[in-house]
Amino acid sequence: KQEVTQIPAALSVPEGENLVLNCSFTDSAIYNLQWFRQDPGKGLTSLLLIQSSQREQTSGRLNASLDKSSGRSTLYIAASQPGDSATYLCAVFSGGYNKLIFGAGTRLAVHP
Amino acid sequence: NAGVTQTPKFQVLKTGQSMTLQCAQDMNHNSMYWYRQDPGMGLRLIYYSASEGTTDKGEVPNGYNVSRLNKREFSLRLESAAPSQTSVYFCASRTAGTGIETQYFGPGTRLLVL
């Protein structure tokens, strides 16, 4: 059974700091891995999608890496800003073609 | 282009009452999903529909039924609500493919069962 774990559960950093969020999964047979952002009381917004054949994806200040063999992904946020404060969710497409399995998320607070 | 829409945004039910959560997408996507999100547990898949006319159980289907009314609409029904079904419910959709396409999520329905 696929399980996705995110560490840390919560993180508080000063503005400007570079930070890393971690995601691990138990079954390396995945089609892709996605990172989502969720603002309080809102739905999910896709940030980055890494296909199983890729090693990383970048969008602006965000960089996500994937090491399928070790079952790990990291989301790197450069020069963090208060507007980055949100919950970040990692999810893998696994266990059947149409199933997205989520981690519990990392709640990030960036303070001025 | 509204994306994925959900109604209602918020609902309070008494134990034993029934209700239907509505979801619609205007992106011509084949696949649609219902998730629930509970504190500290991420999102869990309740039911999904790979294409119009098909539905399948996810991780936590007990106590729920679904209907894929047409390609646009996918509803979730609680026949007899229980306090354990207090949660935030999200609908999502994606186009069918080889796994490179992202899922798009609705804004959620917050359900409180007393």
Coordinates of C-alpha atoms in Angstrom, one line a residue:
Chain A
K1 CA 0.0 0.0 0.0
Q2 CA 1.3 3.4 -1.0
E3 CA 1.9 5.8 1.9
V4 CA 3.1 9.4 1.7
T5 CA 4.8 11.2 4.6
Q6 CA 5.8 14.8 4.8
I7 CA 8.3 16.3 7.2
P8 CA 8.2 18.6 9.0
A9 CA 4.5 19.0 9.8
A10 CA 5.0 22.7 10.5
L11 CA 7.7 25.2 9.8
S12 CA 8.1 28.8 10.8
V13 CA 10.9 30.9 9.2
P14 CA 11.9 34.5 8.8
E15 CA 11.4 36.2 5.5
G16 CA 14.3 35.7 3.0
E17 CA 15.3 32.3 4.2
N18 CA 15.8 29.4 1.8
L19 CA 13.9 26.3 2.9
V20 CA 13.3 22.7 2.0
L21 CA 10.2 20.6 2.5
N22 CA 10.5 16.9 2.4
C23 CA 8.2 14.2 1.1
S24 CA 8.7 10.4 1.1
F25 CA 6.7 7.6 -0.4
T26 CA 6.8 3.8 0.2
D27 CA 6.2 2.4 -3.3
S28 CA 8.5 3.6 -6.0
A29 CA 6.1 2.5 -8.8
I30 CA 4.7 5.9 -9.4
Y31 CA 3.6 7.8 -12.6
N32 CA 4.2 11.2 -11.2
L33 CA 4.6 13.3 -8.1
Q34 CA 2.9 16.7 -7.5
W35 CA 3.4 19.5 -5.1
F36 CA 0.3 21.5 -4.2
R37 CA -0.3 24.7 -2.2
Q38 CA -3.4 25.2 -0.1
D39 CA -4.3 28.5 1.5
P40 CA -6.5 28.5 4.6
G41 CA -10.1 27.8 3.7
K42 CA -9.3 27.3 0.1
G43 CA -8.8 24.5 -2.5
L44 CA -5.6 23.2 -3.8
T45 CA -3.4 24.8 -6.4
S46 CA -0.9 22.7 -8.3
L47 CA 2.7 24.1 -8.1
L48 CA 4.8 21.5 -9.8
L49 CA 4.4 18.1 -11.4
I50 CA 7.4 15.8 -11.9
Q51 CA 6.9 12.8 -14.2
S52 CA 8.5 9.5 -13.0
S53 CA 11.2 9.8 -15.7
Q54 CA 12.2 13.3 -14.6
R55 CA 14.6 14.3 -11.8
E56 CA 13.4 17.9 -11.1
Q57 CA 11.1 20.7 -12.1
T58 CA 11.4 24.4 -11.6
S59 CA 9.0 27.3 -11.5
G60 CA 10.2 30.7 -10.4
R61 CA 11.5 30.4 -6.8
L62 CA 10.4 26.8 -6.5
N63 CA 12.4 23.7 -7.4
A64 CA 11.1 20.2 -6.8
S65 CA 13.3 17.1 -7.1
L66 CA 12.4 13.5 -7.4
D67 CA 14.5 10.4 -6.4
K68 CA 12.2 7.6 -7.3
S69 CA 14.5 4.8 -6.2
S70 CA 14.8 6.1 -2.7
G71 CA 11.2 7.2 -2.5
R72 CA 11.9 10.9 -1.8
S73 CA 11.0 14.3 -3.1
T74 CA 12.0 17.8 -1.9
L75 CA 10.5 21.2 -2.5
Y76 CA 13.0 24.0 -2.3
I77 CA 11.7 27.5 -1.8
A78 CA 14.3 30.2 -2.4
A79 CA 14.2 33.6 -0.7
S80 CA 10.9 32.9 1.1
Q81 CA 8.3 35.7 1.4
P82 CA 5.3 36.1 3.8
G83 CA 3.0 35.4 0.7
D84 CA 4.5 31.9 0.7
S85 CA 2.7 31.1 4.0
A86 CA 0.4 28.2 3.3
T87 CA 0.1 24.4 3.6
Y88 CA 2.2 22.5 1.0
L89 CA 0.9 19.1 0.0
C90 CA 2.8 16.3 -1.8
A91 CA 0.9 13.7 -3.7
V92 CA 1.9 10.7 -5.9
F93 CA 0.0 9.1 -8.7
S94 CA 0.2 5.5 -7.8
G95 CA -1.5 2.2 -7.1
G96 CA -3.6 2.3 -10.3
Y97 CA -3.7 4.7 -13.1
N98 CA -6.2 7.2 -11.6
K99 CA -5.3 7.4 -7.9
L100 CA -3.6 10.4 -6.3
I101 CA -2.3 9.6 -2.8
F102 CA -1.6 12.6 -0.5
G103 CA 0.7 13.3 2.4
A104 CA -0.6 15.2 5.4
G105 CA 1.1 18.4 4.4
T106 CA 3.6 20.9 5.8
R107 CA 2.2 24.1 7.2
L108 CA 4.6 26.9 6.4
A109 CA 4.6 30.3 8.1
V110 CA 7.0 33.0 6.8
H111 CA 7.2 36.0 9.1
P112 CA 8.4 39.5 8.2
Chain B
N1 CA -14.0 29.2 -17.7
A2 CA -14.9 28.6 -14.0
G3 CA -12.8 25.4 -13.6
V4 CA -14.2 23.1 -10.9
T5 CA -17.2 24.4 -8.9
Q6 CA -18.8 23.0 -5.8
T7 CA -22.1 23.6 -4.0
P8 CA -22.8 24.3 -1.3
K9 CA -19.8 26.0 0.3
F10 CA -20.9 25.1 3.8
Q11 CA -23.6 22.9 5.3
V12 CA -24.7 21.8 8.8
L13 CA -26.6 18.6 9.1
K14 CA -28.1 16.6 12.0
T15 CA -27.2 13.0 12.4
G16 CA -29.3 10.8 10.1
Q17 CA -30.1 13.5 7.6
S18 CA -29.2 13.1 3.9
M19 CA -27.7 15.5 1.4
T20 CA -26.0 15.7 -2.0
L21 CA -22.8 17.6 -2.7
Q22 CA -22.6 18.9 -6.2
C23 CA -19.5 19.3 -8.4
A24 CA -19.2 20.5 -12.0
Q25 CA -16.2 21.1 -14.3
D26 CA -16.1 23.0 -17.6
M27 CA -12.7 21.8 -18.8
N28 CA -14.0 18.8 -20.7
H29 CA -12.1 16.5 -18.4
N30 CA -12.8 12.7 -18.4
S31 CA -11.9 11.9 -14.8
M32 CA -13.5 13.3 -11.7
Y33 CA -12.8 12.7 -8.0
W34 CA -14.2 13.2 -4.5
Y35 CA -11.8 13.6 -1.5
R36 CA -12.3 14.4 2.1
Q37 CA -9.7 16.3 4.1
D38 CA -9.5 15.9 7.9
P39 CA -7.0 17.8 10.2
G40 CA -3.6 16.3 10.1
M41 CA -4.5 13.6 7.5
G42 CA -4.1 15.1 4.1
L43 CA -6.7 14.3 1.4
R44 CA -8.3 10.8 1.2
L45 CA -10.0 9.5 -1.9
I46 CA -13.7 8.6 -1.5
Y47 CA -14.8 7.8 -5.0
Y48 CA -13.7 8.5 -8.5
S49 CA -15.0 8.3 -12.0
A50 CA -12.5 7.6 -14.8
S51 CA -15.0 8.5 -17.5
E52 CA -18.7 9.2 -18.0
G53 CA -20.7 6.2 -16.9
T54 CA -18.1 4.6 -14.6
T55 CA -17.4 5.0 -10.9
D56 CA -15.0 3.3 -8.5
K57 CA -14.4 3.2 -4.8
G58 CA -11.4 4.9 -3.3
E59 CA -9.8 4.6 0.1
V60 CA -12.8 5.6 2.3
P61 CA -16.1 4.9 0.4
N62 CA -18.3 3.7 3.3
G63 CA -21.3 5.9 4.0
Y64 CA -21.2 7.6 0.5
N65 CA -22.6 7.1 -2.9
V66 CA -21.8 8.9 -6.1
S67 CA -23.4 9.6 -9.5
R68 CA -21.6 10.7 -12.7
L69 CA -24.6 12.5 -14.2
N70 CA -22.8 13.4 -17.4
K71 CA -19.3 14.4 -18.4
R72 CA -19.5 17.7 -16.5
E73 CA -21.1 16.7 -13.2
F74 CA -20.2 14.3 -10.4
S75 CA -22.2 14.3 -7.2
L76 CA -21.6 12.8 -3.8
R77 CA -24.4 11.7 -1.6
L78 CA -24.6 11.1 2.1
E79 CA -27.7 8.9 2.8
S80 CA -27.6 9.1 6.6
A81 CA -25.0 11.5 7.8
A82 CA -22.8 10.7 10.9
P83 CA -20.6 13.0 13.0
S84 CA -17.6 11.1 11.6
Q85 CA -18.4 12.6 8.2
T86 CA -17.7 16.1 9.5
S87 CA -15.0 17.1 7.1
V88 CA -14.0 19.3 4.1
Y89 CA -14.9 17.7 0.8
F90 CA -13.1 18.5 -2.4
C91 CA -14.0 17.6 -5.9
A92 CA -11.3 17.4 -8.6
S93 CA -11.0 16.7 -12.3
R94 CA -8.3 15.8 -14.8
T95 CA -8.1 14.8 -18.4
A96 CA -7.3 11.1 -19.1
G97 CA -3.8 10.4 -20.1
T98 CA -0.5 9.0 -19.2
G99 CA -0.1 10.6 -15.8
I100 CA 1.5 13.8 -16.8
E101 CA -1.6 15.9 -16.4
T102 CA -2.4 17.7 -13.2
Q103 CA -5.6 17.6 -11.2
Y104 CA -7.7 20.7 -10.7
F105 CA -9.5 21.1 -7.5
G106 CA -12.7 22.9 -6.5
P107 CA -12.9 25.3 -3.5
G108 CA -14.3 22.7 -1.1
T109 CA -17.5 22.1 0.8
R110 CA -17.3 22.3 4.6
L111 CA -19.7 19.9 6.2
L112 CA -20.6 19.8 9.9
V113 CA -22.7 16.9 11.2
L114 CA -24.1 17.4 14.7

